Short mmCIF file of C-alpha atoms in Angstrom, two decimals:
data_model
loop_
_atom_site.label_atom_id
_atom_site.label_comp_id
_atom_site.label_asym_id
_atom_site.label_seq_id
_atom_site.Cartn_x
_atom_site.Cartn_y
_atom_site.Cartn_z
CA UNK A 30 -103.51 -25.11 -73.96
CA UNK A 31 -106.15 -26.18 -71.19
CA UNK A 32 -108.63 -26.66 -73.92
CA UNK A 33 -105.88 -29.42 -75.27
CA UNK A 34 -105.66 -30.42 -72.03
CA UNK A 35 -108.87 -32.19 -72.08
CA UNK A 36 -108.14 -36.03 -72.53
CA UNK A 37 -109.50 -36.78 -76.01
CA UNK A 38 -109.59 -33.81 -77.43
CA UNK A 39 -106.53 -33.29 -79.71
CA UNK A 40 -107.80 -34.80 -83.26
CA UNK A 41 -110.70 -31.73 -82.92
CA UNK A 42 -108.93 -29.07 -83.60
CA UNK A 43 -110.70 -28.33 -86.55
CA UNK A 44 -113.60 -28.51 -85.13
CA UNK A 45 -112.34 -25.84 -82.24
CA UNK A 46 -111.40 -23.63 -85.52
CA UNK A 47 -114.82 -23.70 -86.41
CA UNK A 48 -116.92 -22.50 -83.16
CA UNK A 49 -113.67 -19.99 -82.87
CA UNK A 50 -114.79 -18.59 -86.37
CA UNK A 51 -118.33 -18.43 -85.18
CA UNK A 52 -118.00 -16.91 -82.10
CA UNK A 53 -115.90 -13.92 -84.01
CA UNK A 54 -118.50 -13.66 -86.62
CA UNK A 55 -121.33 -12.65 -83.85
CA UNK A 56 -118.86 -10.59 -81.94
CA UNK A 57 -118.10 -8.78 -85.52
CA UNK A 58 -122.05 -8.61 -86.61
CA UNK A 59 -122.28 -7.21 -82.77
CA UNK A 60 -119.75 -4.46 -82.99
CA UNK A 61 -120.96 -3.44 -86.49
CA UNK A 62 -123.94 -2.81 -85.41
CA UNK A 63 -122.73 -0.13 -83.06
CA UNK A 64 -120.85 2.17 -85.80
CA UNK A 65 -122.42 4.46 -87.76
CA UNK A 66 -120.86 3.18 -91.10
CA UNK A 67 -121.97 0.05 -91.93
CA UNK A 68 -121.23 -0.53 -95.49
CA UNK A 69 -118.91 -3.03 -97.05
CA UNK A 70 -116.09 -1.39 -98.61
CA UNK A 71 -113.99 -3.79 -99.48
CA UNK A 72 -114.31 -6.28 -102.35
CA UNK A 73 -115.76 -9.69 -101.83
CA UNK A 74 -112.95 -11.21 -104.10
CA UNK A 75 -110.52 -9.99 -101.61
CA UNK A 76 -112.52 -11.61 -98.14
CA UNK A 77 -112.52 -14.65 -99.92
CA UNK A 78 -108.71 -15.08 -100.04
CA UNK A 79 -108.44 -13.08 -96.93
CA UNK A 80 -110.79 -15.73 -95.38
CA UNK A 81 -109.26 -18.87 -97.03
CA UNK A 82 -105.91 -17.52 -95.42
CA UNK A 83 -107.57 -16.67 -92.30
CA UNK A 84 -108.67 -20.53 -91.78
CA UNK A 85 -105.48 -22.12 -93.25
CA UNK A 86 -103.84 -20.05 -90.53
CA UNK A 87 -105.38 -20.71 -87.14
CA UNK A 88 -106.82 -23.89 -88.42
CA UNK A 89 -103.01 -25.09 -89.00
CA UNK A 90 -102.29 -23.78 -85.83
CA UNK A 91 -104.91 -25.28 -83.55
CA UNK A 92 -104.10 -29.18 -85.20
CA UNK A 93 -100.93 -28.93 -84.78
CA UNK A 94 -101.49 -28.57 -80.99
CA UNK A 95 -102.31 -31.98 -81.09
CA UNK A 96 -98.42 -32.39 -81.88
CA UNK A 97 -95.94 -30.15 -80.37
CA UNK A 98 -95.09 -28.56 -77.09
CA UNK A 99 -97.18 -25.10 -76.41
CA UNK A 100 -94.32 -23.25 -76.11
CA UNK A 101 -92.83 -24.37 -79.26
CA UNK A 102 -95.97 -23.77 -80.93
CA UNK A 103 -95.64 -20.19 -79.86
CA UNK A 104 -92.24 -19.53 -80.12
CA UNK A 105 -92.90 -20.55 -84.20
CA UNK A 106 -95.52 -17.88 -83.73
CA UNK A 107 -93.01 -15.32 -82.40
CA UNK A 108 -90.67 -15.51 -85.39
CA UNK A 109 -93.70 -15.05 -87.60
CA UNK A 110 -91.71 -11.74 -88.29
CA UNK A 111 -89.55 -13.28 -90.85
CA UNK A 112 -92.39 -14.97 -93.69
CA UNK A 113 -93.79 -11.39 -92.97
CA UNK A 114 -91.11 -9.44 -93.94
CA UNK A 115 -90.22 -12.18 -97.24
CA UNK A 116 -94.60 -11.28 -97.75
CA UNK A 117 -93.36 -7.41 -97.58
CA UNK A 118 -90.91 -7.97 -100.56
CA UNK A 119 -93.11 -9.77 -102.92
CA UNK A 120 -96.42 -8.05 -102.00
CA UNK A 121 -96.22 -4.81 -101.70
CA UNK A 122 -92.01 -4.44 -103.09
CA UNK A 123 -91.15 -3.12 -99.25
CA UNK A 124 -87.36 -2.79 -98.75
CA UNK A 125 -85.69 -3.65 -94.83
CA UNK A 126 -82.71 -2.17 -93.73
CA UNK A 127 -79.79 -4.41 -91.57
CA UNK A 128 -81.48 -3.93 -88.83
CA UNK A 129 -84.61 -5.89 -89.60
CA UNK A 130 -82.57 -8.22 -91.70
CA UNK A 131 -80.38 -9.20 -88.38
CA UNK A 132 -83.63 -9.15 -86.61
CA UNK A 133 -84.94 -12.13 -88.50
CA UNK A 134 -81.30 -13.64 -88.54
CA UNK A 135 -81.91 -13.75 -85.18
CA UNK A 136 -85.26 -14.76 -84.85
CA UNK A 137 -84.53 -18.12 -86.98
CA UNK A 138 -81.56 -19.18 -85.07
CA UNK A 139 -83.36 -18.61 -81.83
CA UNK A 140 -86.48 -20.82 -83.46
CA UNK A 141 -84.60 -24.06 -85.14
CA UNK A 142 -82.18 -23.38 -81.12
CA UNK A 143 -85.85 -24.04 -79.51
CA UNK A 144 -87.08 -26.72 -81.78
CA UNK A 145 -83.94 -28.64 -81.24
CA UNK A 146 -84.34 -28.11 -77.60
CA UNK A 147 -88.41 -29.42 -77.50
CA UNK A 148 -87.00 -32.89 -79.67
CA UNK A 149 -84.66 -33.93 -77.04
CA UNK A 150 -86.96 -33.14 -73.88
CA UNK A 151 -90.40 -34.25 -75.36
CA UNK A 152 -91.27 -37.43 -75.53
CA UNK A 153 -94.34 -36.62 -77.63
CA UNK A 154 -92.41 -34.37 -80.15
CA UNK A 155 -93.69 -35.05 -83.25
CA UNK A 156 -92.29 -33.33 -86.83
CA UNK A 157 -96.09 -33.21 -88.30
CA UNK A 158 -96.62 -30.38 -85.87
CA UNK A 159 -93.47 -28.44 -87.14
CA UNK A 160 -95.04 -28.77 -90.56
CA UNK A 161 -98.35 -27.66 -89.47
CA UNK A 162 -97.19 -25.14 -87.80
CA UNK A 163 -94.79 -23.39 -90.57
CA UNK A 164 -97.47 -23.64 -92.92
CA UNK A 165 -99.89 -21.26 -90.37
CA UNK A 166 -96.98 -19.51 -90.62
CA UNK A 167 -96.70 -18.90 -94.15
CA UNK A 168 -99.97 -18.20 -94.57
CA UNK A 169 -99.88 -15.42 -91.71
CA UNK A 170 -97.63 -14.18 -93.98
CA UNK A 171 -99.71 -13.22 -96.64
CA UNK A 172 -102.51 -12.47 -94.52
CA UNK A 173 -100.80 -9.48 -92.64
CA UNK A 174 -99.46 -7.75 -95.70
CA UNK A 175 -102.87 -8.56 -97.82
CA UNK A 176 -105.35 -6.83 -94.74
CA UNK A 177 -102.60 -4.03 -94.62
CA UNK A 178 -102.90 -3.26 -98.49
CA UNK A 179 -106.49 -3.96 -98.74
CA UNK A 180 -107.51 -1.90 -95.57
CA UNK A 181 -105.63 1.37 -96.74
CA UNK A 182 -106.91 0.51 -100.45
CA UNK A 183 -110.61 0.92 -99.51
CA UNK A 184 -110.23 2.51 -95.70
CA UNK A 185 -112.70 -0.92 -94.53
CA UNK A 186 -113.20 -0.94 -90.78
CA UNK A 187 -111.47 -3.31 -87.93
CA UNK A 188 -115.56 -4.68 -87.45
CA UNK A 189 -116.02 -5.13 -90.88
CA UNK A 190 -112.42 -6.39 -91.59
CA UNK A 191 -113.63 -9.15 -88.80
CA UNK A 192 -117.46 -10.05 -89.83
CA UNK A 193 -116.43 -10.89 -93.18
CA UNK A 194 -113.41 -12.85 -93.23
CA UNK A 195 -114.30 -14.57 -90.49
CA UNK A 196 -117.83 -15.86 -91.22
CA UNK A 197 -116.67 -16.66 -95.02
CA UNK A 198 -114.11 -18.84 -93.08
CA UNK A 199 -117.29 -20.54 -91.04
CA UNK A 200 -118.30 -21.85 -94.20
CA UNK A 201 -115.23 -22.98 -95.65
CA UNK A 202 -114.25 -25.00 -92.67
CA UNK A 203 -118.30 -26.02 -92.09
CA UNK A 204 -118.09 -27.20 -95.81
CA UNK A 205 -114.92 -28.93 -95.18
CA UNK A 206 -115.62 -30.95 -91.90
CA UNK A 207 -118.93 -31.86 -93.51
CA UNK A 208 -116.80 -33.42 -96.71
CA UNK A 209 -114.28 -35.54 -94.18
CA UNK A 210 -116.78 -36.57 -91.95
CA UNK A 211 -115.14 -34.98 -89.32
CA UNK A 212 -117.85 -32.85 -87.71
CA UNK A 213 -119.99 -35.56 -86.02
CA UNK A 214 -117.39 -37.10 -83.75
CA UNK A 215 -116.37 -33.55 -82.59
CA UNK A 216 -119.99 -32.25 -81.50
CA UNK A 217 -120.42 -35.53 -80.02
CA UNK A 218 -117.30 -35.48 -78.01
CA UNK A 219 -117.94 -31.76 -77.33
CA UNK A 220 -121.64 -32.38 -76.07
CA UNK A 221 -120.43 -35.03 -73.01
CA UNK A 222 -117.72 -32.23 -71.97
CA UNK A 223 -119.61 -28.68 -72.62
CA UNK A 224 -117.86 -26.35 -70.19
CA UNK A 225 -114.09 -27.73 -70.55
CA UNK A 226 -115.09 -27.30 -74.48
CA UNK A 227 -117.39 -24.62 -75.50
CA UNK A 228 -117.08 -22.95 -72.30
CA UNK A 229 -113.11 -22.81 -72.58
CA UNK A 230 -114.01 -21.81 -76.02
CA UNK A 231 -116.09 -18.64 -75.74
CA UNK A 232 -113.41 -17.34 -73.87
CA UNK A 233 -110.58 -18.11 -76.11
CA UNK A 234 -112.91 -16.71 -78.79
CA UNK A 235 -113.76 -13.51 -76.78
CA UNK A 236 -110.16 -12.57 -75.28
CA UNK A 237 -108.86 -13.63 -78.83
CA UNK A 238 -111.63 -11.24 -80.22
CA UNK A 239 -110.38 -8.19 -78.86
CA UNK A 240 -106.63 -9.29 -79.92
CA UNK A 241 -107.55 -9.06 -83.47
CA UNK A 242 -109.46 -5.49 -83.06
CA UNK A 243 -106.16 -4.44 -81.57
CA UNK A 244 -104.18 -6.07 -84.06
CA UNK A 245 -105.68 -4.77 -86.85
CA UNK A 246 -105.98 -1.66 -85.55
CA UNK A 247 -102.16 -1.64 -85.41
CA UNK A 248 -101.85 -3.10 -88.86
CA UNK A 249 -104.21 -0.13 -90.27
CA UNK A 250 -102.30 2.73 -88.54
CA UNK A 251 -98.62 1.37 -88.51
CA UNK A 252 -98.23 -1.66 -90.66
CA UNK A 253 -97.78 -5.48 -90.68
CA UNK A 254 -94.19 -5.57 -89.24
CA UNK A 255 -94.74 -2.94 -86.30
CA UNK A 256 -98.03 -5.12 -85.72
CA UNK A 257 -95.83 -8.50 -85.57
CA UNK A 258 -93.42 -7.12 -83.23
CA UNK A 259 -96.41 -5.89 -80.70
CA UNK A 260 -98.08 -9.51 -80.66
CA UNK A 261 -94.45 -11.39 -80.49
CA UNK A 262 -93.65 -9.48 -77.32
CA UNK A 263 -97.62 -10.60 -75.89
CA UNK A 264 -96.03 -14.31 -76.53
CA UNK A 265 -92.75 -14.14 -74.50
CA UNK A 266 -95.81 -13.97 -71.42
CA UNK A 267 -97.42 -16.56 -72.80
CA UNK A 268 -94.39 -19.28 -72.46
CA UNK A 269 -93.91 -17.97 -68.91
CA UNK A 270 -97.26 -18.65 -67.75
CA UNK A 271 -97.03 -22.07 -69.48
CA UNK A 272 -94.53 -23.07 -67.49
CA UNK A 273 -95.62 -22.07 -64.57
CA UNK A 274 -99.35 -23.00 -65.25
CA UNK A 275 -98.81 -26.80 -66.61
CA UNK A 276 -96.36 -28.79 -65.91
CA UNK A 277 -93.60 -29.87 -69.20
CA UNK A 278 -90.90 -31.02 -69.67
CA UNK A 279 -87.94 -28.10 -69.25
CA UNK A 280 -84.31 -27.19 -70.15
CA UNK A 281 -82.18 -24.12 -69.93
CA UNK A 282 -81.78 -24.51 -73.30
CA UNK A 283 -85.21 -22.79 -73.82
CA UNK A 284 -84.02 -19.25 -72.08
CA UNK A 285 -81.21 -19.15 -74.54
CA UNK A 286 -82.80 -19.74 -77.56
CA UNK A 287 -86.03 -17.55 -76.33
CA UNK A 288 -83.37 -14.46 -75.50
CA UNK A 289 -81.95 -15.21 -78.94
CA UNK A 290 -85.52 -14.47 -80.39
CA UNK A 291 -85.97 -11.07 -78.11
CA UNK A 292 -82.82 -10.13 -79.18
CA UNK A 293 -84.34 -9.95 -82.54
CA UNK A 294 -87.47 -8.19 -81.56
CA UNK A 295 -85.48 -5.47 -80.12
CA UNK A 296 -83.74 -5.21 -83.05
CA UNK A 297 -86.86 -5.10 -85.13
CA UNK A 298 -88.33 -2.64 -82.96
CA UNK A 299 -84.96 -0.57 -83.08
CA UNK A 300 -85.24 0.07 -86.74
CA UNK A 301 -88.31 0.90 -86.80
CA UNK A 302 -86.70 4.00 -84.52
CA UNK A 303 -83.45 4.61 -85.02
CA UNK A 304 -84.61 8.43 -84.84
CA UNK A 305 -85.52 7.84 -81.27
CA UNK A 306 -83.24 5.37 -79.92
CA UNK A 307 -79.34 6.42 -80.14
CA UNK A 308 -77.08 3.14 -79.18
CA UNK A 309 -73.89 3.91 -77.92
CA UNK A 310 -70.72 3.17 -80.49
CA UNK A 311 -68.04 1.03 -79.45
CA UNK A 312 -65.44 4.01 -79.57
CA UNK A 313 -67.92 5.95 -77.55
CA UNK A 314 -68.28 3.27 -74.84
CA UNK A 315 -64.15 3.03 -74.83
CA UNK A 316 -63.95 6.77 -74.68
CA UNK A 317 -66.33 7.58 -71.80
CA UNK A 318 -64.23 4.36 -70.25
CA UNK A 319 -60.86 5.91 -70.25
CA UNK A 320 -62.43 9.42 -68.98
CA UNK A 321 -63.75 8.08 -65.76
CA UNK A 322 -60.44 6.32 -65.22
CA UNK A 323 -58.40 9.11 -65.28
CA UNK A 324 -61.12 11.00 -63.40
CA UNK A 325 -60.83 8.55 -60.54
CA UNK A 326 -56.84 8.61 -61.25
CA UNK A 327 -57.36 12.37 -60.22
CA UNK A 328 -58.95 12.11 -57.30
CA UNK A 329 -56.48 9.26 -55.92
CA UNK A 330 -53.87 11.79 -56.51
CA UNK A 331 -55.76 14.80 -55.36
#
């Protein structure tokens, strides 16, 4: 959001894409380089669509920055549960129980709640960035639930997982700027302001960096869903600090529709351990109710 911030920088997100790809690359050649294991396991065939999905995804997500609100770009982010779980179905023929079905329920009336919210209080709310934005969605998607089956496929590494898809997504998005024309006016804008740019950058690129190791990491061991619900909970702190960090437009409106959507996270993370976590029944609630009536009843009389 401060990189956004910078007055003429919105039409480059792109071009921000593209040094965020690079940066990952070296921090994945860097982190290979300290494991013992350094072959390629997986397929090249499957980097290339991981790394096609890879750009359309954060590349989708940076432009359309240059449209919406930052919170409503990330609370689009935090219902990324629900293309996941649709991804689930079709991918890999997972089944969800009521629980994760109510979550998503949830999760989409607490989005199109928020959306509605950021059209009436923005007066640069634009519907481009909605479309942008659901299509990063979409293909988040896929990418969770193709890493997830390709990772436990060929047991491939978080490092190597990174290196790959990432640099093949370099050159994709290199090749592409080249083709519009659109690389040349960002370097040159990015040369006259190199801290606010690729200063702001590395950092993004290096905090993000250690996201993804997590992420994946989670994805490996526990799967795409359990993953999602981790990173949507991270996101809830990122609208607070945007608030309180730059100044937008605000309406109550927001906390609703944002409880509405960690209502369904708790849900999600609820049936993922139902073992565990024993919620009370109504009758139960009524029962232990009347009991400490006439308990207190007793010792009025007594």
């Amino acid at each position: 959001e401060l990189i956004f911030s910078v007055e003429g920088f919105k039409p480059f997100g792109w071009y921000l894409t593209l040094v965020q790809f690079g940066f990952y690359s070296i921090f994945g050649l860097i982190e290979l380089q300290l494991i013992q294991d350094k072959r390629r396991r997986i397929p090249g065939k499957t980097y290339m669509i991981i790394a096609f999905l890879t750009v359309g995804t954060m590349g989708l997500s940076n432009t359309s920055l240059g449209y919406l609100n930052y919170p409503t770009q990330v609370i689009f982010k935090c219902c990324k549960l629900i293309p996941v779980m649709i991804g689930g179905v079709f991918i890999q023929g997972k089944r969800y129980n009521i629980a994760d079905v109510s979550a998503a329920l949830c999760m989409s009336l607490g989005l199109i709640w928020f959306t509605l919210a950021d059209s009436t209080v923005a007066p640069n709310f634009n519907l481009t960035g909605v479309v942008l934005i659901s299509l990063a969605l979409c293909a988040d998607a896929v990418i969770g639930n193709v890493q997830e089956k390709a990772m436990k496929l060929h047991n491939g590494s978080n490092s190597e997982m990174v290196l790959y898809s990432y640099s093949i997504g370099f050159v994709y998005i290199l090749f592409g700027l080249t083709c519009t024309s659109g690389l040349s006016p960002a370097v040159t804008f990015c040369s006259k302001h190199p801290v606010q740019t690729y200063g702001y950058a590395f950092l993004f690129s290096l905090t993000g960096y250690f996201g993804i190791s997590f992420v994946l990491a989670l994805i490996k061991i526990f799967g795409a869903l359990l993953a999602v619900t981790v990173t949507t909970g991270r996101k809830a702190m990122t609208i607070v600090l945007s608030f309180l960090f730059f100044a937008k437009p605000f309406t109550f409106q927001y906390v609703w529709s944002g409880l509405l959507v960690v209502l369904g996270i708790f849900l999600n993370v609820y049936s993922k351990n139902m073992d565990k976590i024993k919620l009370p029944s109504l009758h139960g609630l009524w029962k232990k109710s009347v009991e400490e009536r006439k308990t207190r009843t007793l010792s009025q009389t007594v």
